[in-house]
């Protein structure tokens, strides 16, 4: 921005200097003409007038040549400065374009890396969940169901069956410990036995339970017989 603003200012300064130089030369030239006119008026004879006219022409040509040489030098200096500024501006624009292209390429690579990292994290999370589920499905009865289970393996509903995971269409709920695995039948519910303790009527001497007649065995024996 500063280079563009400085070049027109320099051109205006150069034009002002040239105008001042031209005005000065014209003033000097007019003064010389007036002096020559006075000399022509005072000097008599055509020979003297021709000599004065020739002298005037030589002076004017010398001054015009000097002015042209000076103008040519100023123009060459201004052209050289303009070329230099143009080259510098082109170099700066090229550097800015290169930096912007590098920045966009780096940003694109970082975005791709972030996307791949997210995909890898999802795959690792899926593998951890699958390993936990398979571990429970294959060795759950051997290790016992009292061990802690992965939080992600305990879902409110079983996962859907897919082409990559055909074994997931099995019952898997929060009551997962109530299911047992059999080699033939697959999964089955664990049996729940009704452990009912017979009600003993307080105050009876022989310990007869409520609803039982003629049984004189103790509570422990009756409990064992009910389980058998």
Short mmCIF file of C-alpha atoms in Angstrom, two decimals:
data_model
loop_
_atom_site.label_atom_id
_atom_site.label_comp_id
_atom_site.label_asym_id
_atom_site.label_seq_id
_atom_site.Cartn_x
_atom_site.Cartn_y
_atom_site.Cartn_z
CA UNK A 1 0.00 0.00 0.00
CA UNK A 2 2.84 2.42 0.86
CA UNK A 3 4.65 1.60 -2.40
CA UNK A 4 1.58 2.36 -4.50
CA UNK A 5 0.92 5.61 -2.63
CA UNK A 6 4.55 6.76 -2.88
CA UNK A 7 4.91 6.38 -6.67
CA UNK A 8 2.19 8.92 -7.68
CA UNK A 9 3.59 11.37 -5.10
CA UNK A 10 7.07 11.12 -6.60
CA UNK A 11 5.65 11.64 -10.10
CA UNK A 12 3.82 14.76 -8.92
CA UNK A 13 6.99 16.10 -7.28
CA UNK A 14 8.95 15.45 -10.49
CA UNK A 15 6.30 17.25 -12.56
CA UNK A 16 6.37 20.21 -10.16
CA UNK A 17 10.17 20.41 -10.43
CA UNK A 18 10.00 20.28 -14.22
CA UNK A 19 7.38 23.02 -14.30
CA UNK A 20 9.51 25.21 -12.04
CA UNK A 21 12.59 24.59 -14.19
CA UNK A 22 10.64 25.45 -17.34
CA UNK A 23 9.29 28.63 -15.80
CA UNK A 24 12.79 29.70 -14.77
CA UNK A 25 14.22 29.00 -18.22
CA UNK A 26 11.39 30.92 -19.87
CA UNK A 27 11.92 33.86 -17.55
CA UNK A 28 15.64 33.91 -18.31
CA UNK A 29 14.90 33.56 -22.00
CA UNK A 30 12.46 36.49 -21.92
CA UNK A 31 14.99 38.59 -20.04
CA UNK A 32 17.64 37.81 -22.66
CA UNK A 33 15.22 38.70 -25.43
CA UNK A 34 14.49 42.03 -23.86
CA UNK A 35 18.21 42.73 -23.48
CA UNK A 36 18.82 41.80 -27.10
CA UNK A 37 15.99 44.00 -28.26
CA UNK A 38 17.52 46.87 -26.38
CA UNK A 39 20.90 46.14 -27.94
CA UNK A 40 19.33 45.93 -31.38
CA UNK A 41 17.65 49.25 -30.87
CA UNK A 42 20.89 50.90 -29.75
CA UNK A 43 23.22 49.27 -32.30
CA UNK A 44 22.79 50.37 -35.88
CA UNK A 45 23.36 48.25 -38.94
CA UNK A 46 22.12 44.87 -40.23
CA UNK A 47 25.38 43.06 -39.47
CA UNK A 48 25.06 43.72 -35.77
CA UNK A 49 21.43 42.56 -35.80
CA UNK A 50 22.31 39.30 -37.50
CA UNK A 51 25.08 38.65 -34.97
CA UNK A 52 22.71 39.29 -32.10
CA UNK A 53 20.07 37.01 -33.62
CA UNK A 54 22.63 34.24 -34.11
CA UNK A 55 23.81 34.61 -30.53
CA UNK A 56 20.21 34.45 -29.34
CA UNK A 57 19.58 31.26 -31.31
CA UNK A 58 22.71 29.60 -29.92
CA UNK A 59 21.78 30.47 -26.35
CA UNK A 60 18.23 29.21 -26.76
CA UNK A 61 19.43 25.95 -28.31
CA UNK A 62 21.95 25.42 -25.50
CA UNK A 63 19.31 26.02 -22.85
CA UNK A 64 16.80 23.76 -24.57
CA UNK A 65 19.43 20.99 -24.82
CA UNK A 66 20.29 21.38 -21.14
CA UNK A 67 16.60 21.28 -20.19
CA UNK A 68 16.04 18.18 -22.33
CA UNK A 69 19.05 16.42 -20.79
CA UNK A 70 17.81 17.17 -17.28
CA UNK A 71 14.28 16.03 -18.09
CA UNK A 72 15.60 12.83 -19.62
CA UNK A 73 17.66 12.10 -16.49
CA UNK A 74 14.65 12.65 -14.21
CA UNK A 75 12.49 10.40 -16.41
CA UNK A 76 15.06 7.60 -16.36
CA UNK A 77 15.35 7.79 -12.56
CA UNK A 78 11.54 7.72 -12.18
CA UNK A 79 11.24 4.74 -14.55
CA UNK A 80 13.92 2.83 -12.66
CA UNK A 81 12.16 3.50 -9.35
CA UNK A 82 8.82 2.41 -10.81
CA UNK A 83 10.32 -0.85 -12.12
CA UNK A 84 11.92 -1.55 -8.75
CA UNK A 85 8.67 -0.90 -6.88
CA UNK A 86 6.77 -3.10 -9.33
CA UNK A 87 9.21 -5.98 -8.83
CA UNK A 88 9.02 -5.63 -5.04
CA UNK A 89 5.22 -5.55 -5.14
CA UNK A 90 5.09 -8.67 -7.35
CA UNK A 91 7.48 -10.48 -4.99
CA UNK A 92 5.36 -9.58 -1.96
CA UNK A 93 2.14 -10.71 -3.65
CA UNK A 94 3.77 -14.00 -4.61
CA UNK A 95 4.95 -14.55 -1.02
CA UNK A 96 1.47 -13.83 0.33
CA UNK A 97 -0.11 -16.28 -2.13
CA UNK A 98 2.43 -18.97 -1.23
CA UNK A 99 1.86 -18.47 2.50
CA UNK A 100 -1.92 -18.63 2.06
CA UNK A 101 -1.66 -21.82 -0.01
CA UNK A 102 0.58 -23.43 2.64
CA UNK A 103 -1.84 -22.39 5.38
CA UNK A 104 -4.84 -23.88 3.56
CA UNK A 105 -2.97 -27.12 2.86
CA UNK A 106 -1.93 -27.40 6.51
CA UNK A 107 -5.47 -26.71 7.68
CA UNK A 108 -6.84 -29.36 5.32
CA UNK A 109 -4.32 -31.95 6.53
CA UNK A 110 -5.14 -31.15 10.18
CA UNK A 111 -8.85 -31.54 9.47
CA UNK A 112 -8.29 -34.90 7.76
CA UNK A 113 -6.11 -36.05 10.67
CA UNK A 114 -8.79 -35.02 13.17
CA UNK A 115 -11.45 -36.92 11.20
CA UNK A 116 -9.30 -40.05 11.08
CA UNK A 117 -8.57 -39.79 14.79
CA UNK A 118 -12.30 -39.64 15.56
CA UNK A 119 -12.90 -42.71 13.40
CA UNK A 120 -10.09 -44.59 15.16
CA UNK A 121 -11.52 -43.66 18.57
CA UNK A 122 -14.95 -44.92 17.52
CA UNK A 123 -13.46 -48.19 16.30
CA UNK A 124 -11.51 -48.64 19.54
CA UNK A 125 -14.63 -47.95 21.57
CA UNK A 126 -16.56 -50.49 19.49
CA UNK A 127 -13.81 -53.09 19.89
CA UNK A 128 -13.70 -52.59 23.66
CA UNK A 129 -17.45 -53.02 23.88
CA UNK A 130 -17.40 -56.08 21.64
CA UNK A 131 -14.55 -57.71 23.57
CA UNK A 132 -16.39 -57.15 26.85
CA UNK A 133 -19.60 -58.56 25.43
CA UNK A 134 -17.87 -61.62 23.92
CA UNK A 135 -15.98 -62.21 27.15
CA UNK A 136 -19.22 -62.22 29.07
CA UNK A 137 -20.96 -64.43 26.47
CA UNK A 138 -18.20 -67.08 26.36
CA UNK A 139 -16.83 -67.16 29.91
CA UNK A 140 -19.59 -65.66 31.98
CA UNK A 141 -20.57 -68.87 33.76
CA UNK A 142 -16.97 -69.91 34.36
CA UNK A 143 -15.99 -66.65 36.05
CA UNK A 144 -19.30 -66.08 37.76
CA UNK A 145 -21.85 -63.35 37.35
CA UNK A 146 -20.84 -61.42 40.43
CA UNK A 147 -17.92 -59.76 38.63
CA UNK A 148 -18.42 -56.18 37.37
CA UNK A 149 -19.74 -55.86 33.83
CA UNK A 150 -18.93 -53.14 31.35
CA UNK A 151 -21.42 -50.29 31.50
CA UNK A 152 -21.81 -50.33 27.74
CA UNK A 153 -22.62 -54.04 27.75
CA UNK A 154 -25.67 -53.45 29.95
CA UNK A 155 -28.21 -51.81 27.67
CA UNK A 156 -31.94 -51.32 28.13
CA UNK A 157 -32.50 -53.33 24.93
CA UNK A 158 -30.41 -55.90 23.02
CA UNK A 159 -28.28 -54.63 20.14
CA UNK A 160 -29.52 -55.29 16.63
CA UNK A 161 -28.15 -58.08 14.50
CA UNK A 162 -25.86 -56.94 11.67
CA UNK A 163 -23.85 -58.63 8.94
CA UNK A 164 -20.67 -58.19 10.95
CA UNK A 165 -22.21 -59.14 14.30
CA UNK A 166 -24.72 -61.93 13.88
CA UNK A 167 -24.54 -63.06 17.49
CA UNK A 168 -25.87 -59.84 18.94
CA UNK A 169 -29.55 -60.67 18.50
CA UNK A 170 -29.62 -62.26 21.94
CA UNK A 171 -31.30 -61.17 25.13
CA UNK A 172 -29.13 -58.61 26.87
CA UNK A 173 -30.89 -56.39 29.37
CA UNK A 174 -30.27 -55.00 32.80
CA UNK A 175 -31.21 -58.38 34.34
CA UNK A 176 -28.35 -59.98 32.44
CA UNK A 177 -27.38 -62.20 35.38
CA UNK A 178 -30.70 -64.04 35.09
CA UNK A 179 -29.65 -65.59 31.77
CA UNK A 180 -27.50 -68.68 31.40
CA UNK A 181 -25.78 -70.08 28.33
CA UNK A 182 -26.29 -73.67 27.20
CA UNK A 183 -24.34 -75.40 24.42
CA UNK A 184 -27.49 -76.75 22.70
CA UNK A 185 -30.40 -74.52 23.56
CA UNK A 186 -28.47 -71.25 23.45
CA UNK A 187 -29.60 -68.88 26.19
CA UNK A 188 -32.12 -69.72 28.84
CA UNK A 189 -33.36 -68.12 31.98
CA UNK A 190 -31.95 -69.29 35.24
CA UNK A 191 -34.41 -71.18 37.35
CA UNK A 192 -35.83 -69.45 40.34
CA UNK A 193 -36.81 -71.77 43.15
CA UNK A 194 -39.40 -70.64 45.55
CA UNK A 195 -37.64 -70.85 48.90
CA UNK A 196 -40.75 -70.76 51.04
CA UNK A 197 -40.22 -71.31 54.72
CA UNK A 198 -43.24 -73.00 56.36
CA UNK A 199 -45.11 -70.80 58.72
CA UNK A 200 -44.94 -72.06 62.29
CA UNK A 201 -47.88 -71.15 64.46
CA UNK A 202 -46.55 -69.63 67.64
CA UNK A 203 -47.69 -71.33 70.81
CA UNK A 204 -47.90 -74.86 69.40
CA UNK A 205 -46.04 -77.36 71.52
CA UNK A 206 -45.08 -79.80 68.79
CA UNK A 207 -44.07 -77.09 66.24
CA UNK A 208 -46.71 -78.09 63.70
CA UNK A 209 -46.69 -75.68 60.72
CA UNK A 210 -49.80 -73.91 59.60
CA UNK A 211 -51.83 -76.20 57.41
CA UNK A 212 -49.85 -79.34 58.27
CA UNK A 213 -51.16 -82.19 60.32
CA UNK A 214 -49.31 -84.99 61.97
CA UNK A 215 -45.84 -83.59 61.16
CA UNK A 216 -43.63 -83.57 64.20
CA UNK A 217 -40.27 -82.94 62.49
CA UNK A 218 -38.27 -79.84 63.37
CA UNK A 219 -38.19 -76.66 61.25
CA UNK A 220 -34.72 -77.46 59.86
CA UNK A 221 -35.78 -80.90 58.69
CA UNK A 222 -38.96 -79.55 57.12
CA UNK A 223 -36.94 -76.85 55.32
CA UNK A 224 -34.49 -79.41 53.97
CA UNK A 225 -37.28 -81.70 52.81
CA UNK A 226 -38.99 -78.81 51.00
CA UNK A 227 -35.78 -78.03 49.08
CA UNK A 228 -35.26 -81.64 48.18
#
